[in-house]
Protein backbone atom coordinates (compact mmCIF):
# COMPACT_ATOMS: atom_id res chain seq x y z
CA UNK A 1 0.00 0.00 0.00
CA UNK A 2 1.13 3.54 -0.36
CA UNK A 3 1.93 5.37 2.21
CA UNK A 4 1.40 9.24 1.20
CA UNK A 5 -0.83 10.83 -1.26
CA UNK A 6 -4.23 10.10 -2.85
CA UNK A 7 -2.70 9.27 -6.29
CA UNK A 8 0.33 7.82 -7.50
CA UNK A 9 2.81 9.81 -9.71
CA UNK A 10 1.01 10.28 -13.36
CA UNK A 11 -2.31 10.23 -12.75
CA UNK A 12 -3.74 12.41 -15.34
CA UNK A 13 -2.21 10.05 -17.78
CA UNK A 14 -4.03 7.11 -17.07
CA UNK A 15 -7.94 6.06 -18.15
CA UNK A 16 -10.59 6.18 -15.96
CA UNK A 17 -11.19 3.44 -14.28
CA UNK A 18 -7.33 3.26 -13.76
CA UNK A 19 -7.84 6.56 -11.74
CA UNK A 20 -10.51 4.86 -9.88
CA UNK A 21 -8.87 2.07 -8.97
CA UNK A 22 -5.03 4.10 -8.23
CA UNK A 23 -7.44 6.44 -5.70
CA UNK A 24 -8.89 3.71 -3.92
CA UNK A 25 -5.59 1.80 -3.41
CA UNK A 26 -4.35 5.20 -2.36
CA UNK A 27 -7.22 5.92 -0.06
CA UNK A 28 -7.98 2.10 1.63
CA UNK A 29 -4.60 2.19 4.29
CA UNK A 30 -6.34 5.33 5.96
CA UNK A 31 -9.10 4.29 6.01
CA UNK A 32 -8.66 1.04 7.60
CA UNK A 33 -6.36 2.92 9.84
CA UNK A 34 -9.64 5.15 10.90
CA UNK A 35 -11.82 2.30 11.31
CA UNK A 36 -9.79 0.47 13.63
CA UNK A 37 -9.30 3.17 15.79
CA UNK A 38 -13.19 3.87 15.86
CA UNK A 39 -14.07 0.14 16.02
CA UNK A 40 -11.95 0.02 19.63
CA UNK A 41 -13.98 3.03 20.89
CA UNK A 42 -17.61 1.35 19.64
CA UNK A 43 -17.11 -2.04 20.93
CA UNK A 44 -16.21 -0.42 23.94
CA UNK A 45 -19.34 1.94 24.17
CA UNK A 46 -21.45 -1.02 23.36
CA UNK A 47 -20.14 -3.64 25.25
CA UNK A 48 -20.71 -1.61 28.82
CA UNK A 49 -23.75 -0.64 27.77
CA UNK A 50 -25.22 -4.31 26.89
CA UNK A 51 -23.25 -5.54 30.41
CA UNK A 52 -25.11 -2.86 32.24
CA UNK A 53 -28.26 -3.89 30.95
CA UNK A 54 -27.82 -7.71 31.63
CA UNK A 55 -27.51 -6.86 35.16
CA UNK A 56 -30.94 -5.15 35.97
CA UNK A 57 -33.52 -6.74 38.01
CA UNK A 58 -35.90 -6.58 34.82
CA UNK A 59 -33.56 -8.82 32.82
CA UNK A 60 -33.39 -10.84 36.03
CA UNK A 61 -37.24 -11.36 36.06
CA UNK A 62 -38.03 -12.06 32.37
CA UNK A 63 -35.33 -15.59 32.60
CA UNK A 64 -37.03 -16.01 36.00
CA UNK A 65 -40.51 -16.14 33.64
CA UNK A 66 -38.85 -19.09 31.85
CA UNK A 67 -38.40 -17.19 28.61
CA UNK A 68 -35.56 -18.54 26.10
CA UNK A 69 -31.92 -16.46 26.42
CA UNK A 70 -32.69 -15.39 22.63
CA UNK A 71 -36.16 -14.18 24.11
CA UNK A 72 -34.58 -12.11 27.17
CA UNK A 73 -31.46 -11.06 25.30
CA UNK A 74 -33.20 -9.56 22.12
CA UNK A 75 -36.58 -9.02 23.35
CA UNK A 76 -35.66 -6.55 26.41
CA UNK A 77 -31.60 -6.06 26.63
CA UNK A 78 -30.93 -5.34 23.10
CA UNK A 79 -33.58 -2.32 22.88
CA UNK A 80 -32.74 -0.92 26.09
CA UNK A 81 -28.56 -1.10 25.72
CA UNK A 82 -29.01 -0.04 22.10
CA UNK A 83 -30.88 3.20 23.42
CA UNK A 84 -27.60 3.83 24.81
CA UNK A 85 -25.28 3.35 22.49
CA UNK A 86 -27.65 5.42 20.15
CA UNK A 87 -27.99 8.22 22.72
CA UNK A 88 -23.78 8.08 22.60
CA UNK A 89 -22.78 7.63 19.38
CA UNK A 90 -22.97 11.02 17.56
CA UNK A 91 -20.60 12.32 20.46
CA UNK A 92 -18.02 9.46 19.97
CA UNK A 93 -18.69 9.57 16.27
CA UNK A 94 -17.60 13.08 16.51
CA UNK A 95 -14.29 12.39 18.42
CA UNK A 96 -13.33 9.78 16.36
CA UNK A 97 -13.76 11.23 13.12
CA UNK A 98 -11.98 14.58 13.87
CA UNK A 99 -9.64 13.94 16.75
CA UNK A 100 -8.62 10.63 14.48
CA UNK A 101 -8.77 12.27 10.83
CA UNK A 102 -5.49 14.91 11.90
CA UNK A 103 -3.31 12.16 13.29
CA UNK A 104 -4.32 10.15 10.16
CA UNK A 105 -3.94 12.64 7.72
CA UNK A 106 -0.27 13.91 9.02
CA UNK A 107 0.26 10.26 9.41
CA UNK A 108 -0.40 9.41 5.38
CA UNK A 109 0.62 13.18 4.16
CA UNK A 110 -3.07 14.10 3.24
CA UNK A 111 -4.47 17.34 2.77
CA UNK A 112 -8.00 17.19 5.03
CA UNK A 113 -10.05 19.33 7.67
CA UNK A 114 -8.11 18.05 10.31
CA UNK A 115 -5.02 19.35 9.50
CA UNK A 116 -6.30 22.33 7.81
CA UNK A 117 -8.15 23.20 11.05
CA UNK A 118 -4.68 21.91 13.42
CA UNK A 119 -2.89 24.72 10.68
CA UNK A 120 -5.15 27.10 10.78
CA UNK A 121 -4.98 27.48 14.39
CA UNK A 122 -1.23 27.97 14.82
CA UNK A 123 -1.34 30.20 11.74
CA UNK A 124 -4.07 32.06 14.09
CA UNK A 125 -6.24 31.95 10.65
CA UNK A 126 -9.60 33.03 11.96
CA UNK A 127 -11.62 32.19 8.91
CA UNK A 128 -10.82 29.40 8.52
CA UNK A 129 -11.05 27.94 11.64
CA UNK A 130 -14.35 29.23 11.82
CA UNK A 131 -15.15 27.44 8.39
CA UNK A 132 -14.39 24.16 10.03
CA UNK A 133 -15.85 24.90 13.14
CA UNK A 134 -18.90 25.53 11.12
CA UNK A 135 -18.86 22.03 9.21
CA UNK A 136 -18.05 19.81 12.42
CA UNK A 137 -20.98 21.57 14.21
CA UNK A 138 -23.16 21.36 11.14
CA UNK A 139 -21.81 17.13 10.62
CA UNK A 140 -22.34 16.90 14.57
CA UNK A 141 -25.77 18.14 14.08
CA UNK A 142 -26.96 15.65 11.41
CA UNK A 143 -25.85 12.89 13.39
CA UNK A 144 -27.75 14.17 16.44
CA UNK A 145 -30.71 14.81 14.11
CA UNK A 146 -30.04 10.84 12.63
CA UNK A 147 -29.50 9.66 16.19
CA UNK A 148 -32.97 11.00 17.45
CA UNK A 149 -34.66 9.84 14.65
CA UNK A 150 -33.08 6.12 14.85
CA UNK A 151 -34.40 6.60 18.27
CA UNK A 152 -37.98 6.22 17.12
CA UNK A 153 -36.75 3.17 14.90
CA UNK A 154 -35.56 1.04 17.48
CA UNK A 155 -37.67 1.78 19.95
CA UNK A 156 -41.38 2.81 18.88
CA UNK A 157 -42.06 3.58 22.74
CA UNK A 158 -40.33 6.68 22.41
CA UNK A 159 -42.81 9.69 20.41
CA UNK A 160 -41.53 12.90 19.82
CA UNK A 161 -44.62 14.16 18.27
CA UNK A 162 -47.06 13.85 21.76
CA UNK A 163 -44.92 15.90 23.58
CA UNK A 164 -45.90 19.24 24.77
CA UNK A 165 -44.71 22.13 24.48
């Protein structure tokens, strides 16, 4: 794999779907490099949250019931732990992706918002650092906005709509 760049040396030379294929071998060591570190951080956010849940006294009564493990496990602990781990995952999301994307991009000599945004602050470049301010807020605000909504999804208990105001 390469180790810097998103293309190799004569890229505007070659066809297409050569480009295609030189910008994904370019792009796939970062990116498994990202997902790792993410994948440590999830796995840990979701296996707390599903031990937490295995302990309460409700999980406790429904295999005192005599229902099956697949019955207690997926019926109650799944909806309740994934509640959580919905409820957290924009925020970790969030510190993954930027936190991660600097190292990785000074780590594989890529030009990205990270490291523009890690420049622009010891340039003291004001506009800029408000520009990518502005599009972490705005990408941390979709995935609150898809994290409430998956709310709904997994657990149809939950109504926004018949609250009041």
């Amino acid at each position: 794999f390469p180790l810097r760049g998103l293309t190799s040396p004569g890229f505007d030379e070659m066809t297409l779907w050569e480009q295609v294929k030189d910008y994904f071998w370019h792009i796939s060591l970062p990116v498994f490099a990202s997902v790792i570190g993410s994948f440590a951080t999830l796995t840990m956010l979701t296996k707390n949250s599903f031990l937490d849940e295995i302990n309460k006294q409700y999980v406790l009564t429904a295999r005192s019931k005599g229902l099956t493990e697949n019955r207690v496990l997926y019926g109650h602990v799944f909806r309740n732990a994934m509640l959580l781990i919905i409820a957290g995952m924009p925020a970790a999301l969030i510190g993954i992706f930027f936190t991660g994307s600097m190292l990785i991009e000074v780590i594989f000599s890529l030009d990205g918002l990270g490291l523009l945004g890690y420049e622009s602050v010891i340039n003291r470049d004001y506009p800029v650092i408000f520009g990518t301010l502005y599009i972490f807020t705005l990408l941390g605000l979709i995935l609150k906005l898809i994290s409430d909504i998956t709310y709904v999804v997994v657990d149809p208990r939950i109504d926004f709509e018949s609250r009041e105001h």
